XYZ file of C-alpha atoms in Angstrom:
372
model
C -15.053 -27.907 -11.302
C -18.164 -25.786 -10.784
C -17.772 -23.513 -13.520
C -19.353 -20.103 -13.868
C -21.243 -18.970 -17.037
C -17.893 -18.401 -18.169
C -18.465 -18.781 -16.378
C -16.973 -18.679 -18.561
C -20.377 -9.925 -10.923
C -15.617 0.676 -6.066
C -18.418 0.224 -6.472
C -18.841 -1.692 -3.532
C -21.885 -3.542 -2.183
C -24.415 -1.249 -0.606
C -23.223 -0.346 2.856
C -26.294 -1.702 4.586
C -27.080 -4.586 2.564
C -24.074 -5.893 0.563
C -26.173 -5.246 -2.760
C -24.307 -4.859 -5.761
C -26.226 -2.652 -8.407
C -26.450 -2.125 -11.966
C -25.320 0.868 -13.685
C -26.646 0.018 -17.010
C -28.697 2.999 -17.342
C -25.777 5.369 -16.291
C -25.269 8.859 -17.396
C -23.655 9.638 -20.284
C -20.309 11.466 -20.495
C -21.700 15.051 -20.812
C -23.742 15.790 -17.951
C -23.550 19.676 -18.151
C -21.925 22.132 -16.173
C -23.930 21.741 -13.345
C -22.898 18.458 -12.464
C -24.620 15.012 -12.121
C -27.666 14.381 -10.057
C -27.193 11.646 -7.173
C -29.433 9.305 -9.336
C -27.060 9.671 -12.374
C -23.977 9.118 -10.235
C -25.489 6.278 -8.721
C -26.415 4.724 -12.167
C -22.910 5.409 -13.539
C -21.107 3.810 -10.508
C -23.606 1.081 -9.811
C -24.529 1.798 -6.340
C -28.049 2.809 -4.902
C -28.691 6.416 -4.480
C -29.473 5.832 -0.611
C -25.829 4.903 -0.246
C -24.705 8.153 -1.668
C -26.826 9.946 0.592
C -25.833 8.060 3.521
C -21.970 8.562 2.880
C -22.675 12.457 2.460
C -24.697 12.522 5.827
C -22.273 10.212 7.827
C -18.889 10.886 6.350
C -19.298 14.297 4.524
C -18.568 12.447 1.161
C -21.060 14.720 -0.940
C -20.999 17.200 -3.740
C -19.430 20.718 -3.428
C -22.552 22.243 -5.305
C -26.084 22.194 -4.434
C -28.491 23.165 -6.742
C -30.950 25.706 -5.241
C -29.300 24.934 -1.903
C -30.947 21.465 -1.513
C -30.546 19.267 -4.379
C -26.999 17.450 -4.857
C -24.910 18.142 -7.993
C -22.003 15.940 -8.278
C -18.760 17.454 -10.201
C -16.097 15.235 -11.627
C -13.866 15.806 -8.816
C -16.777 14.702 -6.457
C -17.304 11.464 -8.508
C -13.476 10.916 -8.066
C -13.746 10.885 -4.416
C -16.697 8.380 -4.716
C -14.627 6.074 -6.880
C -11.751 6.097 -4.391
C -14.411 5.429 -1.578
C -15.715 2.344 -3.653
C -12.312 0.907 -4.196
C -11.545 0.967 -0.535
C -14.538 -0.394 0.827
C -14.513 -2.685 -2.073
C -11.466 -4.108 -0.821
C -12.580 -4.487 2.874
C -12.054 -1.166 4.194
C -14.501 -0.072 6.962
C -16.547 3.140 5.440
C -15.615 5.613 8.081
C -11.787 4.926 7.123
C -12.255 4.787 3.595
C -13.933 8.122 3.632
C -11.131 9.562 5.711
C -8.685 8.247 3.153
C -10.556 9.267 0.036
C -10.989 12.857 1.525
C -7.410 13.051 2.298
C -6.520 12.122 -1.259
C -8.414 14.610 -2.526
C -6.945 17.495 -0.483
C -3.603 16.216 -1.081
C -3.987 16.478 -4.824
C -5.634 19.804 -5.034
C -7.723 22.377 -3.804
C -9.920 21.109 -1.042
C -13.539 20.763 -1.120
C -16.052 23.122 0.811
C -14.700 23.944 4.216
C -17.717 24.583 5.999
C -19.582 21.561 7.222
C -23.176 21.182 6.961
C -25.345 20.068 9.782
C -25.713 16.370 9.728
C -22.122 15.875 8.222
C -20.844 13.690 10.867
C -17.192 14.105 10.096
C -14.364 14.250 12.488
C -13.489 17.673 13.394
C -9.735 18.749 13.150
C -7.952 17.374 16.198
C -11.423 16.700 17.766
C -12.908 13.460 19.071
C -14.862 11.008 16.605
C -18.674 11.916 16.560
C -21.155 9.328 17.453
C -22.164 7.050 14.590
C -25.704 6.675 13.709
C -26.530 3.071 13.904
C -26.954 0.932 10.926
C -30.515 -0.079 10.559
C -31.253 -3.685 11.798
C -33.784 -6.258 10.672
C -35.533 -6.979 7.277
C -36.030 -4.362 4.735
C -39.092 -4.347 2.615
C -38.491 -5.391 -1.102
C -39.507 -1.865 -2.066
C -36.832 -0.096 0.022
C -33.986 -2.723 -0.380
C -30.961 -0.913 -1.883
C -30.224 -1.999 -5.236
C -33.448 -3.368 -5.698
C -34.350 -5.665 -8.784
C -30.761 -4.673 -10.158
C -28.818 -6.015 -7.503
C -26.338 -9.069 -8.249
C -27.536 -12.340 -6.445
C -24.054 -12.762 -4.708
C -25.364 -14.167 -1.319
C -22.952 -14.580 1.485
C -19.632 -14.229 0.189
C -16.329 -12.664 1.012
C -15.729 -9.174 1.195
C -13.143 -9.440 -1.602
C -15.833 -10.992 -3.910
C -18.314 -8.108 -3.372
C -15.461 -5.711 -4.404
C -14.750 -7.753 -7.415
C -18.183 -7.867 -8.585
C -18.792 -4.247 -7.775
C -15.596 -2.930 -9.755
C -16.694 -5.623 -12.810
C -20.328 -3.974 -12.728
C -18.734 -0.462 -13.136
C -16.397 -1.576 -15.705
C -13.326 -0.419 -13.529
C -10.977 -2.513 -15.338
C -7.844 -1.391 -12.987
C -10.045 -1.941 -9.845
C -10.610 -5.499 -11.186
C -6.954 -6.313 -11.902
C -5.850 -4.724 -8.562
C -8.386 -6.782 -6.614
C -7.692 -10.035 -8.438
C -4.030 -9.651 -7.998
C -4.312 -9.119 -4.299
C -6.528 -11.741 -3.723
C -4.582 -14.294 -5.394
C -1.197 -13.065 -3.471
C -3.126 -13.402 -0.329
C -5.429 -16.534 -0.442
C -3.739 -18.647 -3.257
C -5.282 -19.819 -6.477
C -7.417 -22.461 -5.172
C -9.130 -20.467 -2.394
C -9.462 -17.197 -4.588
C -10.908 -19.266 -7.459
C -13.639 -21.006 -5.092
C -14.417 -18.331 -2.750
C -13.897 -15.107 -4.744
C -13.807 -15.464 -8.360
C -16.356 -18.232 -9.207
C -19.167 -16.612 -6.897
C -18.657 -13.203 -8.880
C -18.840 -15.018 -12.273
C -21.662 -16.903 -11.404
C -23.834 -13.934 -10.183
C -23.047 -12.166 -13.378
C -24.152 -15.205 -15.450
C -27.247 -15.683 -13.494
C -28.053 -11.969 -13.680
C -27.612 -12.147 -17.655
C -29.822 -15.079 -17.853
C -32.439 -13.714 -15.911
C -32.638 -10.339 -17.629
C -36.092 -9.712 -19.124
C -35.178 -6.518 -21.065
C -33.443 -7.597 -24.192
C -32.678 -10.954 -23.076
C -29.195 -11.919 -23.948
C -27.823 -8.469 -23.938
C -27.806 -6.965 -20.636
C -24.561 -7.673 -18.541
C -22.802 -9.072 -21.600
C -20.404 -6.200 -21.171
C -19.620 -7.056 -17.473
C -19.107 -10.782 -18.077
C -16.970 -10.356 -20.761
C -14.741 -7.849 -18.864
C -14.495 -9.835 -15.734
C -13.864 -13.069 -17.827
C -11.019 -11.377 -19.801
C -9.256 -10.126 -16.351
C -9.738 -13.218 -14.602
C -8.151 -15.033 -17.692
C -5.219 -12.669 -17.602
C -4.603 -13.016 -13.973
C -4.744 -16.761 -14.151
C -2.161 -16.984 -16.726
C 0.237 -14.563 -14.628
C -0.220 -17.049 -11.782
C 2.764 -19.215 -12.950
C 4.513 -17.541 -15.613
C 7.975 -19.322 -15.180
C 7.947 -22.656 -13.344
C 10.853 -23.013 -11.064
C 11.966 -26.275 -12.986
C 10.989 -27.366 -16.429
C 8.207 -30.027 -15.844
C 8.993 -33.564 -16.798
C 7.040 -36.452 -17.587
C 3.775 -37.025 -19.393
C 1.685 -34.063 -19.732
C -2.103 -33.521 -18.588
C -4.071 -32.514 -21.533
C -6.864 -29.876 -21.115
C -9.610 -29.430 -23.767
C -13.139 -28.319 -23.920
C -15.422 -30.615 -25.838
C -16.625 -29.953 -29.282
C -19.107 -26.737 -29.187
C -18.018 -25.892 -25.847
C -16.665 -22.379 -25.530
C -16.237 -21.575 -22.010
C -12.555 -22.020 -20.793
C -11.885 -19.983 -17.644
C -12.377 -23.247 -15.415
C -9.892 -25.001 -17.513
C -7.522 -22.099 -17.412
C -7.773 -22.162 -13.475
C -6.767 -25.849 -13.747
C -3.940 -24.993 -15.899
C -2.434 -22.562 -13.729
C -3.003 -25.160 -10.528
C -1.026 -27.756 -12.352
C 1.538 -25.489 -13.385
C 1.986 -24.496 -9.789
C 2.558 -28.140 -8.719
C 5.309 -28.481 -11.627
C 3.230 -30.827 -13.604
C 3.392 -30.583 -17.600
C 0.185 -29.188 -19.157
C -0.978 -28.907 -22.700
C -3.972 -26.474 -22.735
C -6.173 -26.782 -26.117
C -8.867 -24.213 -25.068
C -12.212 -23.826 -26.391
C -14.342 -26.401 -28.762
C -11.565 -28.947 -29.721
C -12.646 -31.050 -32.652
C -12.704 -34.644 -31.777
C -10.045 -35.418 -34.693
C -7.719 -32.785 -33.542
C -8.097 -33.992 -29.631
C -7.414 -37.865 -30.959
C -4.313 -36.603 -32.825
C -2.940 -34.606 -29.964
C -3.350 -37.537 -27.523
C -1.481 -39.822 -29.916
C 1.062 -37.089 -30.537
C 2.002 -36.323 -26.747
C 1.275 -39.727 -24.880
C -0.705 -37.938 -21.984
C -1.007 -39.158 -18.409
C -4.674 -37.792 -18.219
C -6.726 -35.966 -20.593
C -9.514 -33.718 -18.876
C -12.672 -32.887 -20.873
C -14.643 -30.009 -19.907
C -18.369 -29.351 -20.661
C -20.255 -26.355 -19.367
C -23.545 -27.369 -20.456
C -25.286 -30.832 -20.995
C -25.576 -30.603 -24.845
C -21.645 -30.421 -25.080
C -20.923 -33.479 -22.781
C -19.840 -35.952 -25.215
C -19.744 -39.325 -23.641
C -18.817 -41.195 -26.754
C -15.712 -38.890 -26.828
C -14.896 -39.549 -23.403
C -15.000 -43.275 -23.870
C -12.782 -42.772 -27.380
C -10.210 -40.977 -25.657
C -9.782 -43.286 -22.848
C -9.469 -46.196 -25.292
C -6.510 -44.506 -27.386
C -3.555 -46.425 -26.685
C 0.295 -46.095 -27.848
C 3.439 -47.492 -27.116
C 5.233 -50.873 -28.328
C 2.908 -54.019 -28.378
C 2.626 -55.725 -25.005
C 3.533 -52.296 -22.992
C 0.915 -50.083 -24.723
C -0.527 -47.130 -22.555
C -3.760 -45.457 -22.146
C -4.573 -42.064 -20.487
C -6.800 -41.426 -17.670
C -9.873 -39.472 -18.562
C -11.380 -37.090 -16.275
C -14.739 -35.250 -17.046
C -15.224 -31.964 -15.627
C -17.960 -29.430 -15.508
C -21.552 -29.066 -14.882
C -22.355 -30.356 -18.243
C -21.510 -33.968 -16.917
C -23.841 -33.727 -14.093
C -26.831 -35.517 -13.684
C -25.651 -39.045 -14.695
C -23.022 -41.709 -14.128
C -19.666 -40.756 -15.446
C -18.482 -42.551 -19.096
C -16.957 -45.724 -18.066
C -13.708 -45.589 -16.551
C -13.686 -41.811 -16.329
C -12.761 -39.813 -13.244
C -15.328 -37.196 -12.151
C -13.523 -34.412 -10.026
C -15.953 -31.912 -8.485
C -14.130 -28.548 -7.738
C -10.876 -27.117 -8.698
C -9.258 -28.504 -5.350
C -10.461 -32.086 -6.143
C -9.359 -32.193 -9.632
C -5.693 -30.896 -8.835
C -5.465 -33.720 -6.056
C -6.821 -36.199 -8.479
C -4.490 -35.257 -11.224
C -1.278 -35.162 -9.202
C -2.070 -38.621 -8.049
C -2.577 -39.840 -11.510
C 0.675 -38.304 -12.624
C 2.574 -39.903 -9.702
C 1.813 -43.504 -10.731
């Protein structure tokens, strides 16, 4: 079902290129009474410094204090405005409108920022007409000047909600991740949300983690874990109380022995529950003996075996599960077996096994199996 690296990546994408950047070297909590520099804020929030300068110049989202009259110094209140700006743009609000809302929220919650507007702050005067916006730069940027640089997550051409989700995860904004997941699931439904938003974000984080050259296997772990945990929580909330108690033979979902990535199976479990089908979810790294006992005890209509990587694609197990029979002599029943996940790619499926590719196809296949 096209699983990510558990695949089991507001700060939004850069306003010009859509790059989501890495805050791994973010400033610590004690930045001094003078406030944070633009570079420190950018690293903390996971956005390119050029984006912060652009927002300051175009929309007046700038610091209240400048060191020596020129160098920007961002106070906690300034950073709070930036965070609001990021959450809004990450959810698809245009930057100019996001800036208006972020500044209005600050003014409503306490003393406003400086009233005097510096030359070049292209904000709307009270009661006045909208100023002319400077055109966004078009055409390719050289690698040396690409916002985000080598820290950008490889998202590609994805929905805006995916960029918002990736940006929130990169800056470890748990509340924003939860809110974005809830909104996208409510608006687009489970399958579209999984395939077009959640999976691309998880894959981007997984690829960045795998490609890390500094302390391989360490960078981005915190981002991947936070995003995976919140995705798992959101999937379990999709169907908390089925409209009717499912009847009939269940569908068993299990990771093969040694396989620990469960998110794709959790998405499948949510989709089956939405369709009123009974599910038994056994999770990560199910021992072969335990799976054999579960099959014999429950008499399932189908068993789905998930493998994320080729070493965990146990073909012999799939064949053995498919040969398991129960019932009275002369009317014995065997389950359908579906092998899912990238670990099974690159070869023919085990004899008699189904091979759905993607969440939508897996749901359609299992619904048909259970209807026999």
